[in-house]
């Protein structure tokens, strides 16, 4: 797993499988727009498959306070410490 704070090389195909169990899950295209519009992001990338397996996006005042808007790890990668990292 490689971690990155850049959305520059992302595409919707790399974001499939998130929002499991959500009443109205975001499409990979919407997910990409969310990440690109976020103030800060952290991505967990499976380098062998070039797939995002975890992410969080953050809103911050840039001085003291930060709010994690979403943090999610694909079900098959949960329990490996990705979200904690």
N, CA, C and O atoms as a printed pandas DataFrame, in Angstrom:
     atom_number atom_name residue_name chain_id  residue_number  x_coord  y_coord  z_coord
0              1         N          UNK        A               1    0.854   -1.181    0.000
1              2        CA          UNK        A               1    0.000    0.000    0.000
2              3         C          UNK        A               1    0.892    1.234    0.000
3              4         O          UNK        A               1    1.844    1.334    0.774
4              5         N          UNK        A               2    0.569    2.158   -0.873
5              6        CA          UNK        A               2    1.286    3.429   -0.944
6              7         C          UNK        A               2    0.286    4.538   -0.611
7              8         O          UNK        A               2   -0.869    4.483   -1.034
8              9         N          UNK        A               3    0.729    5.539    0.144
9             10        CA          UNK        A               3   -0.153    6.632    0.545
10            11         C          UNK        A               3    0.202    7.887   -0.244
11            12         O          UNK        A               3    1.369    8.161   -0.522
12            13         N          UNK        A               4   -0.840    8.644   -0.599
13            14        CA          UNK        A               4   -0.641    9.850   -1.398
14            15         C          UNK        A               4   -1.652   10.911   -0.990
15            16         O          UNK        A               4   -2.765   10.595   -0.570
16            17         N          UNK        A               5   -1.259   12.158   -1.118
17            18        CA          UNK        A               5   -2.190   13.263   -0.846
18            19         C          UNK        A               5   -2.545   14.009   -2.133
19            20         O          UNK        A               5   -3.001   15.151   -2.090
20            21         N          UNK        A               6   -2.334   13.361   -3.268
21            22        CA          UNK        A               6   -2.606   13.986   -4.564
22            23         C          UNK        A               6   -3.685   13.230   -5.333
23            24         O          UNK        A               6   -3.697   12.000   -5.374
24            25         N          UNK        A               7   -4.582   13.988   -5.935
25            26        CA          UNK        A               7   -5.624   13.401   -6.785
26            27         C          UNK        A               7   -5.270   13.526   -8.264
27            28         O          UNK        A               7   -6.084   13.181   -9.120
28            29         N          UNK        A               8   -4.081   14.009   -8.575
29            30        CA          UNK        A               8   -3.704   14.337   -9.952
30            31         C          UNK        A               8   -3.821   13.149  -10.910
31            32         O          UNK        A               8   -4.218   13.333  -12.061
32            33         N          UNK        A               9   -3.491   11.961  -10.472
33            34        CA          UNK        A               9   -3.483   10.813  -11.380
34            35         C          UNK        A               9   -4.711    9.911  -11.223
35            36         O          UNK        A               9   -4.761    8.825  -11.800
36            37         N          UNK        A              10   -5.696   10.357  -10.446
37            38        CA          UNK        A              10   -6.892    9.533  -10.225
38            39         C          UNK        A              10   -7.820    9.537  -11.424
39            40         O          UNK        A              10   -7.898   10.512  -12.172
40            41         N          UNK        A              11   -8.522    8.423  -11.589
41            42        CA          UNK        A              11   -9.621    8.353  -12.548
42            43         C          UNK        A              11  -10.727    7.513  -11.913
43            44         O          UNK        A              11  -10.465    6.766  -10.970
44            45         N          UNK        A              12  -11.953    7.622  -12.411
45            46        CA          UNK        A              12  -13.080    6.923  -11.785
46            47         C          UNK        A              12  -12.890    5.413  -11.656
47            48         O          UNK        A              12  -13.391    4.818  -10.701
48            49         N          UNK        A              13  -12.187    4.783  -12.582
49            50        CA          UNK        A              13  -11.982    3.333  -12.504
50            51         C          UNK        A              13  -11.184    2.928  -11.274
51            52         O          UNK        A              13  -11.284    1.786  -10.826
52            53         N          UNK        A              14  -10.400    3.835  -10.725
53            54        CA          UNK        A              14   -9.592    3.544   -9.539
54            55         C          UNK        A              14  -10.416    3.627   -8.260
55            56         O          UNK        A              14   -9.919    3.289   -7.186
56            57         N          UNK        A              15  -11.673    4.072   -8.356
57            58        CA          UNK        A              15  -12.489    4.368   -7.176
58            59         C          UNK        A              15  -13.723    3.482   -7.060
59            60         O          UNK        A              15  -14.703    3.866   -6.421
60            61         N          UNK        A              16  -13.685    2.328   -7.657
61            62        CA          UNK        A              16  -14.857    1.441   -7.611
62            63         C          UNK        A              16  -14.905    0.673   -6.283
63            64         O          UNK        A              16  -13.872    0.299   -5.728
64            65         N          UNK        A              17  -16.131    0.448   -5.788
65            66        CA          UNK        A              17  -16.333   -0.406   -4.621
66            67         C          UNK        A              17  -16.554    0.308   -3.306
67            68         O          UNK        A              17  -16.762   -0.346   -2.284
68            69         N          UNK        A              18  -16.516    1.637   -3.299
69            70        CA          UNK        A              18  -16.721    2.380   -2.058
70            71         C          UNK        A              18  -18.215    2.616   -1.802
71            72         O          UNK        A              18  -19.050    2.360   -2.670
72            73         N          UNK        A              19  -18.533    3.099   -0.618
73            74        CA          UNK        A              19  -19.884    3.470   -0.182
74            75         C          UNK        A              19  -20.809    2.267   -0.075
75            76         O          UNK        A              19  -22.000    2.366   -0.371
76            77         N          UNK        A              20  -20.264    1.134    0.346
77            78        CA          UNK        A              20  -21.042   -0.091    0.548
78            79         C          UNK        A              20  -22.057    0.148    1.669
79            80         O          UNK        A              20  -21.698    0.617    2.749
80            81         N          UNK        A              21  -23.299   -0.170    1.410
81            82        CA          UNK        A              21  -24.350   -0.026    2.408
82            83         C          UNK        A              21  -24.956    1.363    2.489
83            84         O          UNK        A              21  -25.904    1.571    3.247
84            85         N          UNK        A              22  -24.445    2.306    1.743
85            86        CA          UNK        A              22  -25.015    3.644    1.750
86            87         C          UNK        A              22  -26.367    3.609    1.036
87            88         O          UNK        A              22  -26.540    2.896    0.047
88            89         N          UNK        A              23  -27.310    4.378    1.544
89            90        CA          UNK        A              23  -28.636    4.422    0.924
90            91         C          UNK        A              23  -28.574    4.952   -0.508
91            92         O          UNK        A              23  -29.269    4.451   -1.392
92            93         N          UNK        A              24  -27.746    5.959   -0.728
93            94        CA          UNK        A              24  -27.542    6.509   -2.072
94            95         C          UNK        A              24  -26.033    6.627   -2.293
95            96         O          UNK        A              24  -25.458    7.698   -2.100
96            97         N          UNK        A              25  -25.393    5.527   -2.697
97            98        CA          UNK        A              25  -23.940    5.572   -2.860
98            99         C          UNK        A              25  -23.516    6.490   -4.001
99           100         O          UNK        A              25  -24.205    6.607   -5.014
100          101         N          UNK        A              26  -22.378    7.132   -3.818
101          102        CA          UNK        A              26  -21.817    7.977   -4.868
102          103         C          UNK        A              26  -21.252    7.096   -5.985
103          104         O          UNK        A              26  -20.724    6.015   -5.725
104          105         N          UNK        A              27  -21.366    7.559   -7.206
105          106        CA          UNK        A              27  -20.737    6.874   -8.327
106          107         C          UNK        A              27  -19.233    7.157   -8.273
107          108         O          UNK        A              27  -18.815    8.113   -7.619
108          109         N          UNK        A              28  -18.424    6.354   -8.941
109          110        CA          UNK        A              28  -16.995    6.661   -8.996
110          111         C          UNK        A              28  -16.709    8.058   -9.569
111          112         O          UNK        A              28  -15.751    8.708   -9.150
112          113         N          UNK        A              29  -17.520    8.520  -10.512
113          114        CA          UNK        A              29  -17.343    9.857  -11.074
114          115         C          UNK        A              29  -17.616   10.932  -10.013
115          116         O          UNK        A              29  -16.865   11.900   -9.898
116          117         N          UNK        A              30  -18.692   10.755   -9.243
117          118        CA          UNK        A              30  -18.989   11.703   -8.158
118          119         C          UNK        A              30  -17.900   11.651   -7.098
119          120         O          UNK        A              30  -17.478   12.686   -6.583
120          121         N          UNK        A              31  -17.447   10.449   -6.774
121          122        CA          UNK        A              31  -16.398   10.279   -5.773
122          123         C          UNK        A              31  -15.138   11.036   -6.195
123          124         O          UNK        A              31  -14.514   11.705   -5.372
124          125         N          UNK        A              32  -14.767   10.936   -7.450
125          126        CA          UNK        A              32  -13.599   11.649   -7.950
126          127         C          UNK        A              32  -13.775   13.155   -7.784
127          128         O          UNK        A              32  -12.849   13.838   -7.346
128          129         N          UNK        A              33  -14.943   13.678   -8.125
129          130        CA          UNK        A              33  -15.199   15.123   -7.969
130          131         C          UNK        A              33  -15.127   15.541   -6.508
131          132         O          UNK        A              33  -14.617   16.615   -6.191
132          133         N          UNK        A              34  -15.641   14.686   -5.606
133          134        CA          UNK        A              34  -15.565   14.978   -4.167
134          135         C          UNK        A              34  -14.112   15.103   -3.730
135          136         O          UNK        A              34  -13.740   16.060   -3.052
136          137         N          UNK        A              35  -13.297   14.133   -4.119
137          138        CA          UNK        A              35  -11.892   14.149   -3.714
138          139         C          UNK        A              35  -11.147   15.336   -4.322
139          140         O          UNK        A              35  -10.352   15.982   -3.639
140          141         N          UNK        A              36  -11.394   15.624   -5.581
141          142        CA          UNK        A              36  -10.714   16.733   -6.244
142          143         C          UNK        A              36  -11.111   18.084   -5.654
143          144         O          UNK        A              36  -10.330   19.035   -5.701
144          145         N          UNK        A              37  -12.317   18.173   -5.100
145          146        CA          UNK        A              37  -12.806   19.429   -4.531
146          147         C          UNK        A              37  -12.480   19.572   -3.049
147          148         O          UNK        A              37  -12.740   20.622   -2.461
148          149         N          UNK        A              38  -11.924   18.553   -2.445
149          150        CA          UNK        A              38  -11.623   18.574   -1.017
150          151         C          UNK        A              38  -10.384   19.418   -0.733
151          152         O          UNK        A              38   -9.471   19.512   -1.553
152          153         N          UNK        A              39  -10.377   20.022    0.441
153          154        CA          UNK        A              39   -9.229   20.830    0.835
154          155         C          UNK        A              39   -7.976   19.970    1.005
155          156         O          UNK        A              39   -6.896   20.337    0.541
156          157         N          UNK        A              40   -8.125   18.826    1.671
157          158        CA          UNK        A              40   -7.036   17.872    1.856
158          159         C          UNK        A              40   -7.570   16.460    1.647
159          160         O          UNK        A              40   -8.716   16.172    1.991
160          161         N          UNK        A              41   -6.752   15.584    1.090
161          162        CA          UNK        A              41   -7.114   14.172    0.942
162          163         C          UNK        A              41   -5.909   13.317    1.312
163          164         O          UNK        A              41   -4.764   13.766    1.254
164          165         N          UNK        A              42   -6.186   12.106    1.684
165          166        CA          UNK        A              42   -5.154   11.084    1.846
166          167         C          UNK        A              42   -5.715    9.828    1.196
167          168         O          UNK        A              42   -6.838    9.415    1.488
168          169         N          UNK        A              43   -4.936    9.231    0.324
169          170        CA          UNK        A              43   -5.370    8.057   -0.433
170          171         C          UNK        A              43   -4.463    6.882   -0.120
171          172         O          UNK        A              43   -3.249    7.038    0.010
172          173         N          UNK        A              44   -5.059    5.706    0.000
173          174        CA          UNK        A              44   -4.306    4.461    0.124
174          175         C          UNK        A              44   -4.433    3.747   -1.208
175          176         O          UNK        A              44   -5.535    3.391   -1.627
176          177         N          UNK        A              45   -3.307    3.539   -1.872
177          178        CA          UNK        A              45   -3.301    2.945   -3.207
178          179         C          UNK        A              45   -2.664    1.566   -3.172
179          180         O          UNK        A              45   -1.573    1.380   -2.634
180          181         N          UNK        A              46   -3.362    0.608   -3.752
181          182        CA          UNK        A              46   -2.802   -0.730   -3.950
182          183         C          UNK        A              46   -1.970   -0.637   -5.221
183          184         O          UNK        A              46   -2.518   -0.534   -6.319
184          185         N          UNK        A              47   -0.665   -0.673   -5.079
185          186        CA          UNK        A              47    0.220   -0.409   -6.215
186          187         C          UNK        A              47    0.157   -1.500   -7.278
187          188         O          UNK        A              47    0.350   -1.209   -8.459
188          189         N          UNK        A              48   -0.105   -2.732   -6.898
189          190        CA          UNK        A              48   -0.153   -3.821   -7.883
190          191         C          UNK        A              48   -1.358   -3.709   -8.809
191          192         O          UNK        A              48   -1.281   -4.076   -9.982
192          193         N          UNK        A              49   -2.477   -3.200   -8.279
193          194        CA          UNK        A              49   -3.694   -3.098   -9.086
194          195         C          UNK        A              49   -4.007   -1.659   -9.512
195          196         O          UNK        A              49   -4.939   -1.424  -10.280
196          197         N          UNK        A              50   -3.219   -0.698   -9.008
197          198        CA          UNK        A              50   -3.454    0.719   -9.275
198          199         C          UNK        A              50   -4.887    1.114   -8.908
199          200         O          UNK        A              50   -5.597    1.756   -9.682
200          201         N          UNK        A              51   -5.278    0.713   -7.717
201          202        CA          UNK        A              51   -6.640    0.926   -7.225
202          203         C          UNK        A              51   -6.590    1.626   -5.875
203          204         O          UNK        A              51   -5.757    1.297   -5.031
204          205         N          UNK        A              52   -7.479    2.590   -5.671
205          206        CA          UNK        A              52   -7.605    3.224   -4.361
206          207         C          UNK        A              52   -8.364    2.258   -3.462
207          208         O          UNK        A              52   -9.467    1.828   -3.801
208          209         N          UNK        A              53   -7.784    1.917   -2.325
209          210        CA          UNK        A              53   -8.427    0.976   -1.406
210          211         C          UNK        A              53   -8.877    1.655   -0.123
211          212         O          UNK        A              53   -9.576    1.052    0.692
212          213         N          UNK        A              54   -8.479    2.907    0.058
213          214        CA          UNK        A              54   -8.912    3.672    1.213
214          215         C          UNK        A              54   -8.709    5.152    0.947
215          216         O          UNK        A              54   -7.860    5.536    0.142
216          217         N          UNK        A              55   -9.493    5.985    1.627
217          218        CA          UNK        A              55   -9.359    7.430    1.450
218          219         C          UNK        A              55   -9.934    8.151    2.651
219          220         O          UNK        A              55  -10.757    7.605    3.385
220          221         N          UNK        A              56   -9.497    9.374    2.841
221          222        CA          UNK        A              56  -10.196   10.308    3.718
222          223         C          UNK        A              56  -10.060   11.688    3.105
223          224         O          UNK        A              56   -9.078   11.997    2.430
224          225         N          UNK        A              57  -11.058   12.501    3.352
225          226        CA          UNK        A              57  -10.970   13.893    2.931
226          227         C          UNK        A              57  -11.230   14.776    4.136
227          228         O          UNK        A              57  -12.002   14.425    5.029
228          229         N          UNK        A              58  -10.570   15.932    4.149
229          230        CA          UNK        A              58  -10.514   16.773    5.342
230          231         C          UNK        A              58  -10.811   18.223    4.986
231          232         O          UNK        A              58  -10.360   18.739    3.963
232          233         N          UNK        A              59  -11.576   18.858    5.850
233          234        CA          UNK        A              59  -11.802   20.298    5.795
234          235         C          UNK        A              59  -11.051   20.903    6.977
235          236         O          UNK        A              59  -11.074   20.344    8.074
236          237         N          UNK        A              60  -10.387   22.036    6.767
237          238        CA          UNK        A              60   -9.585   22.620    7.834
238          239         C          UNK        A              60   -9.605   24.131    7.766
239          240         O          UNK        A              60   -9.793   24.714    6.698
240          241         N          UNK        A              61   -9.406   24.777    8.939
241          242        CA          UNK        A              61   -9.229   26.228    8.950
242          243         C          UNK        A              61   -7.769   26.585    8.685
243          244         O          UNK        A              61   -7.428   27.763    8.583
244          245         N          UNK        A              62   -6.905   25.576    8.573
245          246        CA          UNK        A              62   -5.505   25.801    8.264
246          247         C          UNK        A              62   -4.660   26.230    9.449
247          248         O          UNK        A              62   -3.459   26.456    9.307
248          249         N          UNK        A              63   -5.272   26.344   10.606
249          250        CA          UNK        A              63   -4.531   26.785   11.784
250          251         C          UNK        A              63   -4.648   25.764   12.912
251          252         O          UNK        A              63   -3.639   25.263   13.408
252          253         N          UNK        A              64   -5.875   25.458   13.314
253          254        CA          UNK        A              64   -6.056   24.617   14.487
254          255         C          UNK        A              64   -7.011   23.467   14.269
255          256         O          UNK        A              64   -6.772   22.368   14.769
256          257         N          UNK        A              65   -8.077   23.687   13.541
257          258        CA          UNK        A              65   -9.156   22.725   13.485
258          259         C          UNK        A              65   -9.225   22.022   12.134
259          260         O          UNK        A              65   -9.076   22.644   11.082
260          261         N          UNK        A              66   -9.457   20.708   12.189
261          262        CA          UNK        A              66   -9.665   19.923   10.978
262          263         C          UNK        A              66  -10.823   18.973   11.218
263          264         O          UNK        A              66  -11.012   18.476   12.328
264          265         N          UNK        A              67  -11.589   18.727   10.185
265          266        CA          UNK        A              67  -12.757   17.861   10.254
266          267         C          UNK        A              67  -12.629   16.802    9.174
267          268         O          UNK        A              67  -12.556   17.121    7.988
268          269         N          UNK        A              68  -12.600   15.537    9.588
269          270        CA          UNK        A              68  -12.572   14.446    8.614
270          271         C          UNK        A              68  -13.998   14.252    8.117
271          272         O          UNK        A              68  -14.874   13.809    8.859
272          273         N          UNK        A              69  -14.213   14.588    6.863
273          274        CA          UNK        A              69  -15.540   14.500    6.277
274          275         C          UNK        A              69  -15.925   13.048    6.001
275          276         O          UNK        A              69  -17.009   12.600    6.376
276          277         N          UNK        A              70  -15.031   12.324    5.344
277          278        CA          UNK        A              70  -15.262   10.905    5.047
278          279         C          UNK        A              70  -13.952   10.156    5.225
279          280         O          UNK        A              70  -12.877   10.662    4.903
280          281         N          UNK        A              71  -14.065    8.942    5.744
281          282        CA          UNK        A              71  -12.934    8.027    5.831
282          283         C          UNK        A              71  -13.494    6.653    5.541
283          284         O          UNK        A              71  -14.395    6.179    6.234
284          285         N          UNK        A              72  -12.958    6.013    4.512
285          286        CA          UNK        A              72  -13.503    4.714    4.134
286          287         C          UNK        A              72  -12.400    3.831    3.577
287          288         O          UNK        A              72  -11.504    4.299    2.874
288          289         N          UNK        A              73  -12.477    2.549    3.900
289          290        CA          UNK        A              73  -11.571    1.532    3.389
290          291         C          UNK        A              73  -12.436    0.447    2.759
291          292         O          UNK        A              73  -13.447    0.042    3.334
292          293         N          UNK        A              74  -12.042   -0.019    1.587
293          294        CA          UNK        A              74  -12.801   -1.081    0.930
294          295         C          UNK        A              74  -12.930   -2.282    1.864
295          296         O          UNK        A              74  -11.982   -2.610    2.577
296          297         N          UNK        A              75  -14.087   -2.942    1.870
297          298        CA          UNK        A              75  -14.322   -4.046    2.809
298          299         C          UNK        A              75  -13.216   -5.104    2.818
299          300         O          UNK        A              75  -12.832   -5.578    3.888
300          301         N          UNK        A              76  -12.707   -5.476    1.663
301          302        CA          UNK        A              76  -11.695   -6.531    1.621
302          303         C          UNK        A              76  -10.331   -6.082    2.147
303          304         O          UNK        A              76   -9.439   -6.913    2.311
304          305         N          UNK        A              77  -10.149   -4.783    2.415
305          306        CA          UNK        A              77   -8.886   -4.265    2.949
306          307         C          UNK        A              77   -9.011   -3.795    4.397
307          308         O          UNK        A              77   -8.029   -3.344    4.987
308          309         N          UNK        A              78  -10.200   -3.895    4.970
309          310        CA          UNK        A              78  -10.395   -3.471    6.346
310          311         C          UNK        A              78   -9.647   -4.388    7.315
311          312         O          UNK        A              78   -9.406   -5.559    7.024
312          313         N          UNK        A              79   -9.290   -3.838    8.455
313          314        CA          UNK        A              79   -8.588   -4.613    9.473
314          315         C          UNK        A              79   -7.085   -4.698    9.260
315          316         O          UNK        A              79   -6.400   -5.443    9.961
316          317         N          UNK        A              80   -6.565   -3.938    8.296
317          318        CA          UNK        A              80   -5.126   -3.950    8.002
318          319         C          UNK        A              80   -4.432   -2.664    8.462
319          320         O          UNK        A              80   -3.249   -2.473    8.183
320          321         N          UNK        A              81   -5.147   -1.788    9.159
321          322        CA          UNK        A              81   -4.544   -0.558    9.655
322          323         C          UNK        A              81   -4.518    0.591    8.666
323          324         O          UNK        A              81   -3.902    1.621    8.938
324          325         N          UNK        A              82   -5.171    0.439    7.535
325          326        CA          UNK        A              82   -5.148    1.479    6.497
326          327         C          UNK        A              82   -5.840    2.744    7.010
327          328         O          UNK        A              82   -5.295    3.837    6.854
328          329         N          UNK        A              83   -7.000    2.629    7.606
329          330        CA          UNK        A              83   -7.716    3.783    8.132
330          331         C          UNK        A              83   -6.963    4.455    9.254
331          332         O          UNK        A              83   -7.006    5.680    9.370
332          333         N          UNK        A              84   -6.284    3.703   10.074
333          334        CA          UNK        A              84   -5.483    4.273   11.166
334          335         C          UNK        A              84   -4.274    5.022   10.640
335          336         O          UNK        A              84   -3.876    6.048   11.193
336          337         N          UNK        A              85   -3.699    4.510    9.580
337          338        CA          UNK        A              85   -2.515    5.145    8.998
338          339         C          UNK        A              85   -2.849    6.540    8.516
339          340         O          UNK        A              85   -1.979    7.238    7.993
